[in-house]
mmCIF file of C-alpha atoms in Angstrom:
data_model
loop_
_atom_site.group_PDB
_atom_site.id
_atom_site.type_symbol
_atom_site.label_atom_id
_atom_site.label_comp_id
_atom_site.label_asym_id
_atom_site.label_seq_id
_atom_site.Cartn_x
_atom_site.Cartn_y
_atom_site.Cartn_z
ATOM 1 C CA UNK F 1 -18.985 10.931 50.811
ATOM 2 C CA UNK F 2 -18.313 11.245 54.298
ATOM 3 C CA UNK F 3 -15.925 14.017 55.798
ATOM 4 C CA UNK F 4 -15.576 12.530 59.136
ATOM 5 C CA UNK F 5 -11.906 12.669 60.920
ATOM 6 C CA UNK F 6 -10.824 10.895 63.084
ATOM 7 C CA UNK F 7 -9.748 13.495 65.557
ATOM 8 C CA UNK F 8 -12.082 13.256 68.112
ATOM 9 C CA UNK F 9 -10.273 11.845 71.669
ATOM 10 C CA UNK F 10 -13.375 9.563 72.577
ATOM 11 C CA UNK F 11 -12.669 7.445 69.497
ATOM 12 C CA UNK F 12 -11.499 4.199 69.297
ATOM 13 C CA UNK F 13 -8.207 4.529 67.608
ATOM 14 C CA UNK F 14 -8.135 1.152 65.958
ATOM 15 C CA UNK F 15 -12.112 1.181 64.982
ATOM 16 C CA UNK F 16 -12.799 4.643 64.894
ATOM 17 C CA UNK F 17 -15.863 4.290 66.806
ATOM 18 C CA UNK F 18 -16.833 5.980 70.332
ATOM 19 C CA UNK F 19 -14.857 3.835 72.612
ATOM 20 C CA UNK F 20 -18.377 3.248 74.209
ATOM 21 C CA UNK F 21 -19.443 1.327 70.885
ATOM 22 C CA UNK F 22 -16.249 -0.336 70.155
ATOM 23 C CA UNK F 23 -15.908 -3.530 68.311
ATOM 24 C CA UNK F 24 -12.124 -4.373 68.338
ATOM 25 C CA UNK F 25 -12.989 -7.330 70.276
ATOM 26 C CA UNK F 26 -14.353 -8.272 67.064
ATOM 27 C CA UNK F 27 -11.446 -8.251 65.061
ATOM 28 C CA UNK F 28 -10.646 -12.220 65.024
ATOM 29 C CA UNK F 29 -7.516 -11.927 62.437
ATOM 30 C CA UNK F 30 -6.745 -14.998 60.691
ATOM 31 C CA UNK F 31 -4.863 -16.111 57.556
ATOM 32 C CA UNK F 32 -5.521 -17.313 53.620
ATOM 33 C CA UNK F 33 -3.331 -17.943 50.866
ATOM 34 C CA UNK F 34 -3.717 -15.009 48.525
ATOM 35 C CA UNK F 35 -1.890 -11.419 49.585
ATOM 36 C CA UNK F 36 -4.551 -8.542 49.238
ATOM 37 C CA UNK F 37 -2.562 -5.399 48.262
ATOM 38 C CA UNK F 38 -4.992 -2.238 49.181
ATOM 39 C CA UNK F 39 -4.187 0.908 47.289
ATOM 40 C CA UNK F 40 -5.357 3.796 49.374
ATOM 41 C CA UNK F 41 -5.198 7.716 48.754
ATOM 42 C CA UNK F 42 -3.661 9.542 51.814
ATOM 43 C CA UNK F 43 -6.901 11.837 52.058
ATOM 44 C CA UNK F 44 -9.122 8.419 52.590
ATOM 45 C CA UNK F 45 -7.093 7.624 55.361
ATOM 46 C CA UNK F 46 -8.365 10.232 57.428
ATOM 47 C CA UNK F 47 -11.718 9.315 56.984
ATOM 48 C CA UNK F 48 -13.146 7.202 59.822
ATOM 49 C CA UNK F 49 -15.760 6.065 57.536
ATOM 50 C CA UNK F 50 -12.896 4.369 55.462
ATOM 51 C CA UNK F 51 -12.804 0.244 55.102
ATOM 52 C CA UNK F 52 -10.051 -0.450 53.543
ATOM 53 C CA UNK F 53 -8.251 0.033 57.044
ATOM 54 C CA UNK F 54 -9.772 -3.372 58.423
ATOM 55 C CA UNK F 55 -7.878 -5.636 55.589
ATOM 56 C CA UNK F 56 -4.902 -5.601 57.454
ATOM 57 C CA UNK F 57 -6.457 -6.055 60.910
ATOM 58 C CA UNK F 58 -8.228 -9.204 59.464
ATOM 59 C CA UNK F 59 -5.666 -10.413 57.574
ATOM 60 C CA UNK F 60 -2.502 -9.367 59.284
ATOM 61 C CA UNK F 61 -0.252 -12.059 57.981
ATOM 62 C CA UNK F 62 -1.234 -11.381 53.952
ATOM 63 C CA UNK F 63 -2.827 -7.541 53.503
ATOM 64 C CA UNK F 64 -1.375 -4.397 53.236
ATOM 65 C CA UNK F 65 -2.139 -0.846 52.530
ATOM 66 C CA UNK F 66 -0.271 1.184 50.109
ATOM 67 C CA UNK F 67 -0.770 4.784 49.819
ATOM 68 C CA UNK F 68 -0.572 6.804 47.245
ATOM 69 C CA UNK F 69 -1.085 10.926 46.694
ATOM 70 C CA UNK F 70 1.187 11.986 49.090
ATOM 71 C CA UNK F 71 3.197 15.322 48.520
ATOM 72 C CA UNK F 72 5.995 15.278 46.816
ATOM 73 C CA UNK F 73 6.080 11.491 46.428
ATOM 74 C CA UNK F 74 5.887 9.680 43.321
ATOM 75 C CA UNK F 75 3.743 6.299 44.074
ATOM 76 C CA UNK F 76 5.579 3.285 43.374
ATOM 77 C CA UNK F 77 3.546 -0.123 42.278
ATOM 78 C CA UNK F 78 6.832 -2.063 41.933
ATOM 79 C CA UNK F 79 6.857 -3.333 45.653
ATOM 80 C CA UNK F 80 3.186 -4.414 45.337
ATOM 81 C CA UNK F 81 3.620 -6.431 41.865
ATOM 82 C CA UNK F 82 6.485 -8.349 43.818
ATOM 83 C CA UNK F 83 4.107 -9.810 46.213
ATOM 84 C CA UNK F 84 3.979 -13.361 45.529
ATOM 85 C CA UNK F 85 0.773 -14.475 43.634
ATOM 86 C CA UNK F 86 -0.799 -13.966 40.172
ATOM 87 C CA UNK F 87 -1.239 -9.925 40.063
ATOM 88 C CA UNK F 88 -5.319 -9.418 39.433
ATOM 89 C CA UNK F 89 -6.740 -5.892 39.401
ATOM 90 C CA UNK F 90 -9.662 -5.819 41.145
ATOM 91 C CA UNK F 91 -12.194 -3.172 39.555
ATOM 92 C CA UNK F 92 -15.098 -3.492 36.697
ATOM 93 C CA UNK F 93 -13.626 -2.332 33.827
ATOM 94 C CA UNK F 94 -14.725 -3.238 30.086
ATOM 95 C CA UNK F 95 -11.844 -5.869 29.825
ATOM 96 C CA UNK F 96 -12.326 -6.923 33.277
ATOM 97 C CA UNK F 97 -13.089 -10.840 33.933
ATOM 98 C CA UNK F 98 -15.846 -12.212 36.233
ATOM 99 C CA UNK F 99 -14.674 -14.051 39.131
ATOM 100 C CA UNK F 100 -15.735 -17.826 39.312
ATOM 101 C CA UNK F 101 -14.582 -21.395 39.185
ATOM 102 C CA UNK F 102 -13.924 -21.190 35.766
ATOM 103 C CA UNK F 103 -11.596 -18.294 36.210
ATOM 104 C CA UNK F 104 -9.852 -20.008 38.758
ATOM 105 C CA UNK F 105 -9.608 -22.995 36.934
ATOM 106 C CA UNK F 106 -7.872 -21.059 33.847
ATOM 107 C CA UNK F 107 -6.288 -18.936 36.027
ATOM 108 C CA UNK F 108 -4.803 -21.046 39.500
ATOM 109 C CA UNK F 109 -3.498 -19.193 42.421
ATOM 110 C CA UNK F 110 -2.017 -17.951 45.053
ATOM 111 C CA UNK F 111 -3.138 -14.537 44.199
ATOM 112 C CA UNK F 112 -2.000 -10.984 44.381
ATOM 113 C CA UNK F 113 -5.257 -9.332 45.118
ATOM 114 C CA UNK F 114 -4.779 -5.602 43.963
ATOM 115 C CA UNK F 115 -7.838 -2.979 45.180
ATOM 116 C CA UNK F 116 -8.135 0.504 44.531
ATOM 117 C CA UNK F 117 -9.728 2.405 47.369
ATOM 118 C CA UNK F 118 -11.982 5.505 47.325
ATOM 119 C CA UNK F 119 -15.143 6.560 45.559
ATOM 120 C CA UNK F 120 -15.500 4.748 42.200
ATOM 121 C CA UNK F 121 -14.699 7.625 40.187
ATOM 122 C CA UNK F 122 -11.174 8.023 41.740
ATOM 123 C CA UNK F 123 -10.502 3.646 41.838
ATOM 124 C CA UNK F 124 -11.349 3.820 38.172
ATOM 125 C CA UNK F 125 -8.603 6.366 37.342
ATOM 126 C CA UNK F 126 -5.805 4.085 39.503
ATOM 127 C CA UNK F 127 -5.119 1.781 36.850
ATOM 128 C CA UNK F 128 -5.001 4.146 34.212
ATOM 129 C CA UNK F 129 -2.980 6.662 35.717
ATOM 130 C CA UNK F 130 0.114 4.212 37.340
ATOM 131 C CA UNK F 131 1.965 2.560 35.155
ATOM 132 C CA UNK F 132 2.568 -0.510 36.571
ATOM 133 C CA UNK F 133 -0.831 -1.087 36.582
ATOM 134 C CA UNK F 134 -2.215 -0.555 33.172
ATOM 135 C CA UNK F 135 -1.207 -4.115 31.751
ATOM 136 C CA UNK F 136 -2.787 -6.176 34.743
ATOM 137 C CA UNK F 137 -5.586 -8.458 34.454
ATOM 138 C CA UNK F 138 -8.736 -6.644 35.816
ATOM 139 C CA UNK F 139 -11.241 -8.844 37.392
ATOM 140 C CA UNK F 140 -14.878 -7.934 38.651
ATOM 141 C CA UNK F 141 -17.284 -10.126 41.038
ATOM 142 C CA UNK F 142 -19.758 -11.881 39.963
ATOM 143 C CA UNK F 143 -22.968 -10.351 39.680
ATOM 144 C CA UNK F 144 -26.124 -10.413 42.332
ATOM 145 C CA UNK F 145 -23.834 -8.847 45.292
ATOM 146 C CA UNK F 146 -25.312 -5.718 47.128
ATOM 147 C CA UNK F 147 -23.962 -3.865 49.348
ATOM 148 C CA UNK F 148 -23.790 -3.779 53.192
ATOM 149 C CA UNK F 149 -22.571 -0.457 54.008
ATOM 150 C CA UNK F 150 -24.648 2.445 54.595
ATOM 151 C CA UNK F 151 -22.029 4.948 56.012
ATOM 152 C CA UNK F 152 -21.610 6.792 52.395
ATOM 153 C CA UNK F 153 -23.686 6.917 49.637
ATOM 154 C CA UNK F 154 -23.898 4.719 46.739
ATOM 155 C CA UNK F 155 -25.712 5.487 43.200
ATOM 156 C CA UNK F 156 -26.535 1.728 43.030
ATOM 157 C CA UNK F 157 -27.079 -0.981 45.590
ATOM 158 C CA UNK F 158 -24.107 -3.147 43.374
ATOM 159 C CA UNK F 159 -21.479 -0.692 44.404
ATOM 160 C CA UNK F 160 -20.031 -1.952 47.104
ATOM 161 C CA UNK F 161 -16.932 -0.982 49.330
ATOM 162 C CA UNK F 162 -13.393 -1.448 49.360
ATOM 163 C CA UNK F 163 -14.050 -3.919 52.422
ATOM 164 C CA UNK F 164 -16.825 -5.604 50.663
ATOM 165 C CA UNK F 165 -15.217 -5.822 47.274
ATOM 166 C CA UNK F 166 -12.421 -7.789 49.282
ATOM 167 C CA UNK F 167 -14.683 -9.882 51.259
ATOM 168 C CA UNK F 168 -16.567 -11.037 48.043
ATOM 169 C CA UNK F 169 -13.269 -11.642 45.902
ATOM 170 C CA UNK F 170 -11.253 -13.674 48.159
ATOM 171 C CA UNK F 171 -14.952 -15.685 48.807
ATOM 172 C CA UNK F 172 -14.445 -16.773 45.151
ATOM 173 C CA UNK F 173 -10.750 -17.222 45.037
ATOM 174 C CA UNK F 174 -10.122 -18.690 48.805
ATOM 175 C CA UNK F 175 -13.667 -20.522 49.511
ATOM 176 C CA UNK F 176 -17.259 -18.615 50.898
ATOM 177 C CA UNK F 177 -15.660 -19.188 54.708
ATOM 178 C CA UNK F 178 -13.529 -16.199 53.629
ATOM 179 C CA UNK F 179 -16.618 -13.904 53.217
ATOM 180 C CA UNK F 180 -18.657 -14.740 56.267
ATOM 181 C CA UNK F 181 -15.629 -14.264 58.613
ATOM 182 C CA UNK F 182 -14.684 -10.834 56.889
ATOM 183 C CA UNK F 183 -18.364 -9.771 56.747
ATOM 184 C CA UNK F 184 -19.537 -10.902 60.181
ATOM 185 C CA UNK F 185 -16.827 -8.409 61.851
ATOM 186 C CA UNK F 186 -18.013 -5.653 59.266
ATOM 187 C CA UNK F 187 -21.965 -5.841 59.772
ATOM 188 C CA UNK F 188 -21.101 -5.417 63.559
ATOM 189 C CA UNK F 189 -18.643 -2.212 62.807
ATOM 190 C CA UNK F 190 -21.615 -0.367 60.544
ATOM 191 C CA UNK F 191 -24.224 -1.095 63.180
ATOM 192 C CA UNK F 192 -21.956 0.141 65.706
ATOM 193 C CA UNK F 193 -21.022 3.290 63.870
ATOM 194 C CA UNK F 194 -24.835 3.801 62.812
ATOM 195 C CA UNK F 195 -25.779 3.701 66.621
ATOM 196 C CA UNK F 196 -22.593 6.088 67.290
ATOM 197 C CA UNK F 197 -23.761 8.616 64.637
ATOM 198 C CA UNK F 198 -27.805 8.386 65.843
ATOM 199 C CA UNK F 199 -26.530 9.635 69.205
ATOM 200 C CA UNK F 200 -27.491 6.191 70.994
ATOM 201 C CA UNK F 201 -26.839 6.229 75.091
ATOM 202 C CA UNK F 202 -24.192 4.091 75.909
ATOM 203 C CA UNK F 203 -23.960 1.298 79.185
ATOM 204 C CA UNK F 204 -23.758 4.409 81.717
ATOM 205 C CA UNK F 205 -26.855 6.243 80.121
ATOM 206 C CA UNK F 206 -24.282 8.847 78.854
ATOM 207 C CA UNK F 207 -25.553 10.320 75.488
ATOM 208 C CA UNK F 208 -22.752 9.408 72.541
ATOM 209 C CA UNK F 209 -22.601 12.438 70.186
ATOM 210 C CA UNK F 210 -24.338 11.965 67.353
ATOM 211 C CA UNK F 211 -21.422 13.397 65.326
ATOM 212 C CA UNK F 212 -19.348 10.195 66.710
#
C-alpha cells in the first residue's frame, strides 16, 4: 500500500498531483439518482493514492465521505442509513448478491450505495465491526471487471480500488454512461500520477520529483 502523504507544497491540494501535472480541469461533476456513502478510515485520507476522495468531486450532490477511526470518537452509521435510497453494502461477502439487471428488477432503486474504503482486509471488517451495517444487504460487482489502477499493489486483477468499485456499481444501477464518465477522469488521474512518480519533465523542462 502506498504511504505517500499529501504534505508536499508542490502538490495540487485537490487532485494531490504535482501542480504541473494537475488533472482538476478534467473533473466534470454530474448528478445521479443514487446516493453514495464512502466509509473511509481517517488514515486513508492522508494518502495521495486514496481514490475515495474523488467521489464527492465527481458526484457533489450525491456522494459523501464518512470518516471512521478517529481517536476518542465513536463511528455512527445512523446518518448514513438515513440517506435516501435502498441501502446496499458493496463488498463481495459470502452472502453478497451480484449487481445486474435481475437484481434491479427484484430490488428497484433509488439506492444508497455504501462503500467501505481501505485495503481488502480493512474493508471486509467494516460490515462486521459496525453494528448498523451488520444486517444490510451486501452486493458485489459482476464478474469480468479488472482494475485499471496501478498505484497500489493488488493480489488479483479483479480487486478494484474504491473509486473503480463505485464507478462499476453505479454503471449497473444507473447506466453504463455513469461508469464511462467516472472512469474517463480516473484513467487520466492514474496516468498523470504515474508520470509524476516517474519524474517526468513538465512543460517548462523542469524535472518533477519521482516522489511526487
